[in-house]
mmCIF file of C-alpha atoms in Angstrom:
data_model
loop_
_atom_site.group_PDB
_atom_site.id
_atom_site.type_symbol
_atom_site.label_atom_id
_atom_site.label_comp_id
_atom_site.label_asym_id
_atom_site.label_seq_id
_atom_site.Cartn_x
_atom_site.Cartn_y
_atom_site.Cartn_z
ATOM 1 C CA UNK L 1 211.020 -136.121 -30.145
ATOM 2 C CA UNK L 2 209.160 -134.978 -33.347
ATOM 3 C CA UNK L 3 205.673 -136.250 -32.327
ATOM 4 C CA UNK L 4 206.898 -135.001 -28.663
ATOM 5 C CA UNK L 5 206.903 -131.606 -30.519
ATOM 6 C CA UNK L 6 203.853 -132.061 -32.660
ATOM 7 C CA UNK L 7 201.215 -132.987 -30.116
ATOM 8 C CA UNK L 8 202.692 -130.274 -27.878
ATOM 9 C CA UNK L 9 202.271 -128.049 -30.782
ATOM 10 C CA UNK L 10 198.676 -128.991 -31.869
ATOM 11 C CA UNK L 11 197.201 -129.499 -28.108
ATOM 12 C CA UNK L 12 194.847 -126.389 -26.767
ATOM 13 C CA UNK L 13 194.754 -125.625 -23.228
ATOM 14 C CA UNK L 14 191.043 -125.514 -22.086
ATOM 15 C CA UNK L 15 189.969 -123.302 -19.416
ATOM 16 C CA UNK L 16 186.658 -124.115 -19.838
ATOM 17 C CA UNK L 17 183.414 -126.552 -18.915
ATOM 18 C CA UNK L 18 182.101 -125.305 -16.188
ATOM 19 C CA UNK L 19 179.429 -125.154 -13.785
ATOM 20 C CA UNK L 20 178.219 -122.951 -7.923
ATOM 21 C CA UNK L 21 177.443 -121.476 -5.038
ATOM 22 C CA UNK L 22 179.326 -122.421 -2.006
ATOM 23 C CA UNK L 23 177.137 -122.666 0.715
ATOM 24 C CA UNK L 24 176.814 -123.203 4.474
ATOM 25 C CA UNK L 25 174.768 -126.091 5.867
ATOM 26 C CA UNK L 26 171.734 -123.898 6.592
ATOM 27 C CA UNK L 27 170.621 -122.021 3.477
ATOM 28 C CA UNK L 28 170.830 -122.866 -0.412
ATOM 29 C CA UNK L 29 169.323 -119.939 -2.709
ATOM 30 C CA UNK L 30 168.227 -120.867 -6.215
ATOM 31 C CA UNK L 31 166.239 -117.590 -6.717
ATOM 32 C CA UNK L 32 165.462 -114.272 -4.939
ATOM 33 C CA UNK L 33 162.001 -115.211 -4.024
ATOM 34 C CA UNK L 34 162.490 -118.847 -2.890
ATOM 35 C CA UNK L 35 165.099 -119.994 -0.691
ATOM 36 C CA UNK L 36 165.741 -123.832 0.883
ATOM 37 C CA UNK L 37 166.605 -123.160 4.847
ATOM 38 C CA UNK L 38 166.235 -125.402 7.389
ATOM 39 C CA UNK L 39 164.664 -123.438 9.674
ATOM 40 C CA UNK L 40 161.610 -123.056 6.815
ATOM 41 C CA UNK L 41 158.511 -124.689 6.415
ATOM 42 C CA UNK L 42 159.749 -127.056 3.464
ATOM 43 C CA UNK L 43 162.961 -128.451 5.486
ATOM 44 C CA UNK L 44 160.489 -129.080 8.239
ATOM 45 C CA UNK L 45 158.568 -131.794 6.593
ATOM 46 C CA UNK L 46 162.317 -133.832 6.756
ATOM 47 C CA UNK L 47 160.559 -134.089 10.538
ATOM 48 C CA UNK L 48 158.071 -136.628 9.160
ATOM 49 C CA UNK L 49 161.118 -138.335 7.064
ATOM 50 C CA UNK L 50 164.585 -137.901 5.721
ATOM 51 C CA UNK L 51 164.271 -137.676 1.861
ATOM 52 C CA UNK L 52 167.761 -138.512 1.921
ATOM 53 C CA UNK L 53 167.126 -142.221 3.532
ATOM 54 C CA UNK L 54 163.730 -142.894 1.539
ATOM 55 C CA UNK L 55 163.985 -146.622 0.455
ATOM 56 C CA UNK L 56 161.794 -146.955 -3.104
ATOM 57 C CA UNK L 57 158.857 -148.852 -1.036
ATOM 58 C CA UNK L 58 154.904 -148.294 -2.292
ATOM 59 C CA UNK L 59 154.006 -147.154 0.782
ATOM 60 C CA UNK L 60 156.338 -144.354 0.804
ATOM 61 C CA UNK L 61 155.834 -143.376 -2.761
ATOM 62 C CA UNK L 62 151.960 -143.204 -2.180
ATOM 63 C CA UNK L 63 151.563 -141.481 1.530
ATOM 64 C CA UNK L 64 154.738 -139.182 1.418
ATOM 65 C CA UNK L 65 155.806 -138.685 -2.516
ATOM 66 C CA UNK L 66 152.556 -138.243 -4.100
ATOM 67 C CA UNK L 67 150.126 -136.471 -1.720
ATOM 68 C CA UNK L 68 151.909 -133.313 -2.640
ATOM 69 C CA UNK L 69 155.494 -133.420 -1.341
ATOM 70 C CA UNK L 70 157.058 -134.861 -5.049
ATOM 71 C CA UNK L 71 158.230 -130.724 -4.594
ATOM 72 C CA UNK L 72 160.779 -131.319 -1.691
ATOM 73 C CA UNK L 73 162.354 -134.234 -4.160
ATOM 74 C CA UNK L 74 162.618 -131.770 -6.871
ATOM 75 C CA UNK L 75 164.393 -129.024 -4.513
ATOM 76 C CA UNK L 76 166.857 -131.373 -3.332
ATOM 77 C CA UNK L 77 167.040 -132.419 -7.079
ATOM 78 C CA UNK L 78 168.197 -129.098 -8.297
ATOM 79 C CA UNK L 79 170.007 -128.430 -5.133
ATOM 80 C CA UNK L 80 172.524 -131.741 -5.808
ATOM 81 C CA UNK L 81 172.869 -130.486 -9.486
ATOM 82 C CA UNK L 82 174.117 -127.546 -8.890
ATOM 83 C CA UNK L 83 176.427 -128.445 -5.866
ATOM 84 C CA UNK L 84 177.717 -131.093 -8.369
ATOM 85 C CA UNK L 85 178.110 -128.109 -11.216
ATOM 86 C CA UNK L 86 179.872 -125.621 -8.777
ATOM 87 C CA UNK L 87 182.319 -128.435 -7.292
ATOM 88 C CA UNK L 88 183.404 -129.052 -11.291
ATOM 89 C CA UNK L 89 181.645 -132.244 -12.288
ATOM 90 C CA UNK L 90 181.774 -133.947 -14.829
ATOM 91 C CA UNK L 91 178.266 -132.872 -17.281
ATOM 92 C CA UNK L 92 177.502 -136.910 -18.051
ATOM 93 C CA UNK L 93 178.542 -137.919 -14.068
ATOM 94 C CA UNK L 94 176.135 -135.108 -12.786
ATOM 95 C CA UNK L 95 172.943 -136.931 -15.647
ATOM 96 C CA UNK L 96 173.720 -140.526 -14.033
ATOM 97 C CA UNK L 97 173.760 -139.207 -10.077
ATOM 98 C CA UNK L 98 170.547 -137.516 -11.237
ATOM 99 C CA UNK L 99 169.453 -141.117 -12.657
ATOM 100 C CA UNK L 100 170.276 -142.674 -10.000
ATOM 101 C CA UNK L 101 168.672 -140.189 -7.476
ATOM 102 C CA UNK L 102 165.073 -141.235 -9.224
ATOM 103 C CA UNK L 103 165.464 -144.220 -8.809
ATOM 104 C CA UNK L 104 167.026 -144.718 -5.265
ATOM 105 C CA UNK L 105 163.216 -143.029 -4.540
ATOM 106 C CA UNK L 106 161.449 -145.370 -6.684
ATOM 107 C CA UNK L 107 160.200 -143.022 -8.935
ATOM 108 C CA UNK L 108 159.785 -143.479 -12.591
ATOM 109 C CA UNK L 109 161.596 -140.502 -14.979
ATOM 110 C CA UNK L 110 158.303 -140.399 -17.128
ATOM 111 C CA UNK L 111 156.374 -139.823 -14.109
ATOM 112 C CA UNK L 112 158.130 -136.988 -12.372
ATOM 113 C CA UNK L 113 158.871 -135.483 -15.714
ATOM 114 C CA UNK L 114 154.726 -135.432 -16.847
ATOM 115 C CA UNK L 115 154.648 -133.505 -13.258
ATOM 116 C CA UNK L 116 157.129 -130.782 -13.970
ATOM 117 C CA UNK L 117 155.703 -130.117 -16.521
ATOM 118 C CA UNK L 118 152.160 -129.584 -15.305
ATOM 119 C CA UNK L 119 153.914 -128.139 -12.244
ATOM 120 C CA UNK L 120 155.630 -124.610 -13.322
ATOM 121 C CA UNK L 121 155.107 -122.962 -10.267
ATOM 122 C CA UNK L 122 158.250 -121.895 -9.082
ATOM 123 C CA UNK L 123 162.225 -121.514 -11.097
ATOM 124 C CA UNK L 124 163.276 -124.838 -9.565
ATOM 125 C CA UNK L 125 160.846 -126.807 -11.318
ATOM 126 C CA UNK L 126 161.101 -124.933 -14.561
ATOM 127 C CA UNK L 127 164.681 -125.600 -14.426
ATOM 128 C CA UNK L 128 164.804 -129.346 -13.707
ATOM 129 C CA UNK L 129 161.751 -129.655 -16.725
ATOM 130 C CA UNK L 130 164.676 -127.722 -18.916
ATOM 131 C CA UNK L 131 167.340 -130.273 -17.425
ATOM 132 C CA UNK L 132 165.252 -133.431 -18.207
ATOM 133 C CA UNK L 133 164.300 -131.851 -21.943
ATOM 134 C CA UNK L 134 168.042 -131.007 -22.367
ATOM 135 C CA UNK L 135 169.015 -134.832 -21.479
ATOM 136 C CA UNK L 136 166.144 -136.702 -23.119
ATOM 137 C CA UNK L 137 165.384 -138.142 -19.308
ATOM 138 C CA UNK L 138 161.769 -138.746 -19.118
ATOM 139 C CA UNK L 139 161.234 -137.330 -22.169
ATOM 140 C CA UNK L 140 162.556 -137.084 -25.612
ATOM 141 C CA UNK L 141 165.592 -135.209 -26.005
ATOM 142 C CA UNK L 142 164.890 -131.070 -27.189
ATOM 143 C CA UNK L 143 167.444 -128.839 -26.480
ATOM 144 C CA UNK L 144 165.526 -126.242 -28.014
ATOM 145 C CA UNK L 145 162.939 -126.072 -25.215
ATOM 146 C CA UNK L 146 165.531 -126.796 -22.762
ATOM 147 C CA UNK L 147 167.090 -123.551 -23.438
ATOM 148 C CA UNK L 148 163.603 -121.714 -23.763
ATOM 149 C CA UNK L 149 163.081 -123.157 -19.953
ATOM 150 C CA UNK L 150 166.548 -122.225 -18.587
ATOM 151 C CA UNK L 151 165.747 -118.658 -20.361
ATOM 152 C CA UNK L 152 162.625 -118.304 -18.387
ATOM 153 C CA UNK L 153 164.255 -119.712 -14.935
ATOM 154 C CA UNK L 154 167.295 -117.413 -15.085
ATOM 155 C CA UNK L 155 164.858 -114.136 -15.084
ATOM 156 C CA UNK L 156 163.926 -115.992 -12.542
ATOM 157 C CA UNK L 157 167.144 -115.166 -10.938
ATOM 158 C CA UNK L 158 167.379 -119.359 -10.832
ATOM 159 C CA UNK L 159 171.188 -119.779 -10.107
ATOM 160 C CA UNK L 160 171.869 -122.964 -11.844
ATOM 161 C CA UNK L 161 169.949 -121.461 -15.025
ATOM 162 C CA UNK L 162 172.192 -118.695 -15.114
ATOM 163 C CA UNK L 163 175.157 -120.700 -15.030
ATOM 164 C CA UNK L 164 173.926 -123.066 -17.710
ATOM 165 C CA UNK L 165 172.726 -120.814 -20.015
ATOM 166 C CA UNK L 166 176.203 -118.791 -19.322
ATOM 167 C CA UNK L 167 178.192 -121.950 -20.296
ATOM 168 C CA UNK L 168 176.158 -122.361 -23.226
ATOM 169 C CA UNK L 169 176.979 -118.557 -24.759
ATOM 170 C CA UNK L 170 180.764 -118.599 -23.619
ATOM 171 C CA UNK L 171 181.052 -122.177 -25.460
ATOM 172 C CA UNK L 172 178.806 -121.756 -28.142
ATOM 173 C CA UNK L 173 177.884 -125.631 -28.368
ATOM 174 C CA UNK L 174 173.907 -124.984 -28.171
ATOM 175 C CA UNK L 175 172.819 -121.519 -29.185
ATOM 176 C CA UNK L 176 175.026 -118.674 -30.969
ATOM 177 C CA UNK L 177 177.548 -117.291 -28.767
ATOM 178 C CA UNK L 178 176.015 -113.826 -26.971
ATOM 179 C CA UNK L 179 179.261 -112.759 -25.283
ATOM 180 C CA UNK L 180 177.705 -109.428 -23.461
ATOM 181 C CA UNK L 181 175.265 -111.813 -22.009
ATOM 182 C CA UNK L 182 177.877 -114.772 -20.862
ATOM 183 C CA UNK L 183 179.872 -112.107 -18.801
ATOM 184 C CA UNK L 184 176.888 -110.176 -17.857
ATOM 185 C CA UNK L 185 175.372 -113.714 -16.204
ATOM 186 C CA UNK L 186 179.168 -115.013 -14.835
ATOM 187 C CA UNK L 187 179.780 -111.154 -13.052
ATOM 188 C CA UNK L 188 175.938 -111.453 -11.211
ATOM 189 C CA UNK L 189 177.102 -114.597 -10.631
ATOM 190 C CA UNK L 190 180.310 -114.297 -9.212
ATOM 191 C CA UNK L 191 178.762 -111.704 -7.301
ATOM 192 C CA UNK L 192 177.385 -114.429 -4.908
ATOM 193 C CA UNK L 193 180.305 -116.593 -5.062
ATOM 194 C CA UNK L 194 179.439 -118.941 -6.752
ATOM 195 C CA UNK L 195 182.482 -120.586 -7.774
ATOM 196 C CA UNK L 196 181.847 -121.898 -11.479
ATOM 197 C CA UNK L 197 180.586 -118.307 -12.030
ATOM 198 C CA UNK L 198 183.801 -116.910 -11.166
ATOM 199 C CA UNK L 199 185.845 -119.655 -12.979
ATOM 200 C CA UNK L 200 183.320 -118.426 -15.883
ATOM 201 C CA UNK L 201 184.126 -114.759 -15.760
ATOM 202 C CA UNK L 202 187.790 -115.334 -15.334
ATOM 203 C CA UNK L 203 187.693 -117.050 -18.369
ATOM 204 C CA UNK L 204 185.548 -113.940 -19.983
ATOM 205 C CA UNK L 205 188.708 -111.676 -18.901
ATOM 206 C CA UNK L 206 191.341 -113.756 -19.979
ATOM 207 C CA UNK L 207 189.695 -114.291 -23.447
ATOM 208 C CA UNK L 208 187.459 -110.878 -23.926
ATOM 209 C CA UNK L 209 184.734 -112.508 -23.586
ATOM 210 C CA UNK L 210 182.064 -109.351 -23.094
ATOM 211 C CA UNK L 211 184.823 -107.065 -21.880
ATOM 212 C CA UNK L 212 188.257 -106.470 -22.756
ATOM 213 C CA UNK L 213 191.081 -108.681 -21.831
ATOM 214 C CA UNK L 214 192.532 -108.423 -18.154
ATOM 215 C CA UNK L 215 195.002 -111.145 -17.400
ATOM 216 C CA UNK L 216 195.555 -110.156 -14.213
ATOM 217 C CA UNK L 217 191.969 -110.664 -13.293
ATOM 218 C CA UNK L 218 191.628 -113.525 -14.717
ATOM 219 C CA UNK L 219 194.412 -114.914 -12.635
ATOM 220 C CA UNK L 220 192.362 -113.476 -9.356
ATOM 221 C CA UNK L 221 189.309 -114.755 -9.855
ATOM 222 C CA UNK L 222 191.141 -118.618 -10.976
ATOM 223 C CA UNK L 223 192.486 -118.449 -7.944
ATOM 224 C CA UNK L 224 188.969 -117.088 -6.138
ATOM 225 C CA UNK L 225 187.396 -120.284 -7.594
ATOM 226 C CA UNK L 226 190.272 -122.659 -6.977
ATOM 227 C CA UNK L 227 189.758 -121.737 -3.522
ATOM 228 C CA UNK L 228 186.567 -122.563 -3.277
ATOM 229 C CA UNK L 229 186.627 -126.130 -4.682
ATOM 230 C CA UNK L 230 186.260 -125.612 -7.904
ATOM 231 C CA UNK L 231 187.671 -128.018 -10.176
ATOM 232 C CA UNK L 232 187.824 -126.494 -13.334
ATOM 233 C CA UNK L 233 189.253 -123.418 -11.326
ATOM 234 C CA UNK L 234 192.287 -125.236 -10.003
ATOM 235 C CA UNK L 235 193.094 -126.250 -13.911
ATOM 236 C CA UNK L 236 192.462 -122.323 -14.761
ATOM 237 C CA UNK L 237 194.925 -121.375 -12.786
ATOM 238 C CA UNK L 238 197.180 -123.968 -13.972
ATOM 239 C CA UNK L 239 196.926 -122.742 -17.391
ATOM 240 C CA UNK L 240 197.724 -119.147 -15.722
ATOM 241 C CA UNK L 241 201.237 -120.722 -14.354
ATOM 242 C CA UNK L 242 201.899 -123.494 -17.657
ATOM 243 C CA UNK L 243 201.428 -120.409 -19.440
ATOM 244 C CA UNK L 244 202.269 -117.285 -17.118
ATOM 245 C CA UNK L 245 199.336 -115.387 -17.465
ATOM 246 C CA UNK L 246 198.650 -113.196 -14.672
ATOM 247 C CA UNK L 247 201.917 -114.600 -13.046
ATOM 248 C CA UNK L 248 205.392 -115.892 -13.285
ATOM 249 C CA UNK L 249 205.408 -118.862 -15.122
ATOM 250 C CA UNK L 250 205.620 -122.030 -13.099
ATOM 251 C CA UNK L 251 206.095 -125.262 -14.586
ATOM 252 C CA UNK L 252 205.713 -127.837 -11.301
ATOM 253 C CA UNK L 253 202.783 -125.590 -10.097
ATOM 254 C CA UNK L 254 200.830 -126.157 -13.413
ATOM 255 C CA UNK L 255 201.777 -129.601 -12.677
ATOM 256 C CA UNK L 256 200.358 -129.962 -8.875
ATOM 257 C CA UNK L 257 197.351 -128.008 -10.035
ATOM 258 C CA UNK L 258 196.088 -130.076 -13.028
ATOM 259 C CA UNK L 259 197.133 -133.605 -11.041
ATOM 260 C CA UNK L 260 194.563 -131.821 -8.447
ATOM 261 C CA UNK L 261 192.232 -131.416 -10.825
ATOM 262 C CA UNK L 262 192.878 -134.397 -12.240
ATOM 263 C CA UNK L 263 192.565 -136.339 -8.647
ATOM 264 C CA UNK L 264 189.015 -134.353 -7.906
ATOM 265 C CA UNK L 265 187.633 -136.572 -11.666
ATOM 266 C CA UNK L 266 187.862 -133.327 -13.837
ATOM 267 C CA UNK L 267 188.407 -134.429 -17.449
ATOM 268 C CA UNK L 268 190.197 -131.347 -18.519
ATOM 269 C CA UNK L 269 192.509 -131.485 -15.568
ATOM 270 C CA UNK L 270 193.376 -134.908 -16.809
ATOM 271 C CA UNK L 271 193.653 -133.994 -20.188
ATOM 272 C CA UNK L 272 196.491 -131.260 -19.544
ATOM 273 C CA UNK L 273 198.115 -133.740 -16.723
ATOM 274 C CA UNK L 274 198.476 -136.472 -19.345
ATOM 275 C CA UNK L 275 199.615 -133.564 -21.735
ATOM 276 C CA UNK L 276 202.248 -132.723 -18.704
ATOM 277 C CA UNK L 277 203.449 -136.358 -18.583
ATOM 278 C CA UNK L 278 204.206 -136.392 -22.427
ATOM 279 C CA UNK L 279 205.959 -133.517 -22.980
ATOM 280 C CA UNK L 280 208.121 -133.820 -19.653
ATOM 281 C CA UNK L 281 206.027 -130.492 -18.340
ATOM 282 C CA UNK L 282 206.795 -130.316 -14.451
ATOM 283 C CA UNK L 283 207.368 -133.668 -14.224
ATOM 284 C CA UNK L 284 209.655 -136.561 -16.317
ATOM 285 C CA UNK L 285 208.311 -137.634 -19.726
ATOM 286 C CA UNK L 286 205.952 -140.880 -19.058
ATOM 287 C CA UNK L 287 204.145 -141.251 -22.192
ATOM 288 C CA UNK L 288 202.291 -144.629 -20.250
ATOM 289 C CA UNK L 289 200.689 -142.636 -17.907
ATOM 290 C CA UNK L 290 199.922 -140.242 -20.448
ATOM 291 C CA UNK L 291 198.332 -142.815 -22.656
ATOM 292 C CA UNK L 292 196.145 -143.692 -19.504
ATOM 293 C CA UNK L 293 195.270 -140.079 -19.047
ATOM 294 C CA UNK L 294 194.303 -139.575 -22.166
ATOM 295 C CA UNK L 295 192.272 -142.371 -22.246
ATOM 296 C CA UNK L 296 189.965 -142.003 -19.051
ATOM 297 C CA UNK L 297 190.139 -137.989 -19.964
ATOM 298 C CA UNK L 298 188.142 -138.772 -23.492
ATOM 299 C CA UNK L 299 185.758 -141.841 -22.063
ATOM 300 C CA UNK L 300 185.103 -139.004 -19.630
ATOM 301 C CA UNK L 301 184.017 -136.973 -22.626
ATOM 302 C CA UNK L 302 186.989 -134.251 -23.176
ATOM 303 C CA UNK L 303 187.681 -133.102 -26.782
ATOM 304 C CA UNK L 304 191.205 -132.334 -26.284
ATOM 305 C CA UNK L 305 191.719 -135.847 -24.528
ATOM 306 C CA UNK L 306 190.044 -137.777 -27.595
ATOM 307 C CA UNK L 307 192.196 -135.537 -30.560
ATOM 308 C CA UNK L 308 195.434 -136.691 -27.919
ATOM 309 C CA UNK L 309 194.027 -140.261 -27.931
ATOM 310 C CA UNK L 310 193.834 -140.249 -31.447
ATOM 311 C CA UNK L 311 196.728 -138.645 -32.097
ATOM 312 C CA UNK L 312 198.990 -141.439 -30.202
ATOM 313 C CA UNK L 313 197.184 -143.956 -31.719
ATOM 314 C CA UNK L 314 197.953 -142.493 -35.343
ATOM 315 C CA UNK L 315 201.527 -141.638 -34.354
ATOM 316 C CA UNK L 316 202.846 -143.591 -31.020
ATOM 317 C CA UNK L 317 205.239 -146.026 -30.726
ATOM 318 C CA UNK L 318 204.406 -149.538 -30.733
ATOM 319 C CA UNK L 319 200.919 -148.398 -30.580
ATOM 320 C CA UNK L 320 199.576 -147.000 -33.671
ATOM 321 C CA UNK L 321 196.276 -148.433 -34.174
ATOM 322 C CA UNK L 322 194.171 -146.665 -37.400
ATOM 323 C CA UNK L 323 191.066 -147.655 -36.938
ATOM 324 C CA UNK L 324 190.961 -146.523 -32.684
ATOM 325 C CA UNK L 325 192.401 -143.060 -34.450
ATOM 326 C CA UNK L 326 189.871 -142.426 -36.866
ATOM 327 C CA UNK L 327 187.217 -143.734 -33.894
ATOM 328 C CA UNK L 328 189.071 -141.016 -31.320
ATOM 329 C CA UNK L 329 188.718 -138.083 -34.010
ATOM 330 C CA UNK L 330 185.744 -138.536 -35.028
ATOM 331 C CA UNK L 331 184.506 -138.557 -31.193
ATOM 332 C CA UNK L 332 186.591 -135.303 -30.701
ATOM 333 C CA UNK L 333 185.084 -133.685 -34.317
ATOM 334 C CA UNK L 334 181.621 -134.529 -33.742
ATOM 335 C CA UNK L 335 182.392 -131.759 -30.272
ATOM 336 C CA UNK L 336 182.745 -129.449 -32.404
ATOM 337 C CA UNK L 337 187.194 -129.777 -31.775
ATOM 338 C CA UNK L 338 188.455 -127.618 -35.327
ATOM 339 C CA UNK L 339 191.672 -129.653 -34.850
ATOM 340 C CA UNK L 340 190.032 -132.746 -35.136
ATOM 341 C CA UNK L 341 187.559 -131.891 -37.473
ATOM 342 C CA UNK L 342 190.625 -130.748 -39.797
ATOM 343 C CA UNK L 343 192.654 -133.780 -39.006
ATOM 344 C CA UNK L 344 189.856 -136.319 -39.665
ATOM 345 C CA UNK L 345 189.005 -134.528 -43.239
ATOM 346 C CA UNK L 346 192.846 -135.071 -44.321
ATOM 347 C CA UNK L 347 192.777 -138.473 -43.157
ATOM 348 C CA UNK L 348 189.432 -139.403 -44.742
ATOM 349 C CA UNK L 349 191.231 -137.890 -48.094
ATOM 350 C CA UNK L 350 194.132 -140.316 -48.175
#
């Protein structure tokens, strides 16, 4: 019961990771002077062939891909990126469907990358250079001038930009935190309904991020986003019911929200599921299944989900392991999770 109580007393509920707009089948807008609609001249070059059902053959690469079109590739690009950010997807799944998306249409990541950046014509391309810089894909890795390309594709008014560059100052991983601007990009965001911009500005309102604290708000717009598909939305607004902020507290809900979550591959949701299976939250205690949790939750990336994994294997029963502890906290501390920094300095003491 004592390490029931500790981990329950050490774990933080997240609320956070983010990242669109919910659209119909006919238009996707990624700025205010450039829109994707099928009725448009760009869809109707899908009349010569489906970029969709391209097979990676020389032929196609040379008469359809580069005579001039490589642009369509690098709409539908950003336009799966942030459909994947807006549903809740995981940041490292999102990189490998992008990965794999090059090269189901046989083109090299050096080679589209050298034409992005000779190519800054519109905010679509200047974001997906700014993606590739951020994740080293065709290029070496430089957040820097990742950043200084999603800066100059949100003015813009590039969507996905925004939303980046808004994840970045709420969570403070890549530049210092400018809280004014985080809420000032999640409300124009929200503002079109796009759904990880609302779960972002709930978040800003239940944590005064930019503007003072409304918990009542912040339950609304959860709910706003969880309606619209949003992953991390659906584990906001179990946090609002674990917790009761914005409404009556509500154990099993919390429960059936972050197994939702959890069931739609959001790492968080997991995280706080697993956490719900070992403290008996909404559900009877199963420490196995919240070893499992726990497990795919931090392989997935979470830094709540590694400090848990570590944590068992320091303290479990019939499981403590040293060595996969230290590994799990030092995973969660080098994200920048306090608790796990703090807990891998007073192990490295001893």
């Amino acid at each position: 019961m004592e390490a029931q109580k500790l981990i329950s007393g050490l774990f933080k509920l997240q609320y956070h990771h983010t990242i669109i707009f919910t659209m119909s089948d006919n238009q996707f807008i990624f700025d205010n002077t450039y829109s994707l609609n099928i009725n448009s001249h760009i869809i109707k070059h899908f009349n010569k062939i489906n970029i969709k059902e391209i097979n990676p053959t020389t032929n196609i690469i040379n008469e359809y891909i580069f005579e001039g079109d490589l642009s369509i590739l690098v709409d539908e690009l950003v336009y799966h990126i942030f459909k994947e950010f807006n549903e809740g997807k995981n940041r490292e799944i999102i990189k490998q469907h992008v990965l794999n998306y090059i090269h189901s249409h046989g083109i090299i990541s050096q080679e589209i990358c050298c034409w992005l950046s000779n190519n800054q014509n519109n905010s679509n391309s200047t974001y997906l250079f700014g993606y590739f810089n951020y994740h080293g894909i065709g290029t070496d890795l430089d957040k820097q001038k990742a950043i200084e390309l999603y800066q100059k594709a949100a003015k813009l008014e590039n969507r996905v930009a925004q939303l980046n560059l808004a994840n970045m100052h709420i969570y403070g991983k890549e530049v210092d935190n400018d809280y004014d601007l985080a809420f000032e990009l999640s409300k124009k965001l929200a503002e079109v309904e796009c759904a990880s911009g609302i779960n972002n500005l709930g978040y800003c309102y239940n944590n005064g991020i930019g503007t003072d604290i409304n918990n009542q708000k912040a339950f609304e717009l959860f709910q706003k986003a969880a309606d619209l598909g949003n992953s991390y939305g659906i584990n906001s607004l179990g946090c609002c019911y674990e917790e009761g902020i914005g409404t009556d507290t509500n154990k099993q809900k919390a429960f059936e929200l972050y197994k939702k979550a959890a069931d739609l591959g959001n790492s968080t949701g997991m995280s706080n599921l697993g956490y719900c299976y070992y403290g008996g939250i909404g559900t009877d205690v199963d420490e196995q299944k919240a070893f499992e949790l726990f497990q795919k939750a931090a392989d997935l990336g979470s830094d709540a989900a590694q400090y848990n994994l570590a944590w068992i294997y320091e303290n479990g029963d019939g499981i403590k392991d040293m060595k996969q502890a230290i590994y799990w906290y030092k995973k969660s501390a080098e994200q920048d999770y306090e608790i796990a920094q703090n807990k891998l300095k007073e192990i490295l003491k001893k």
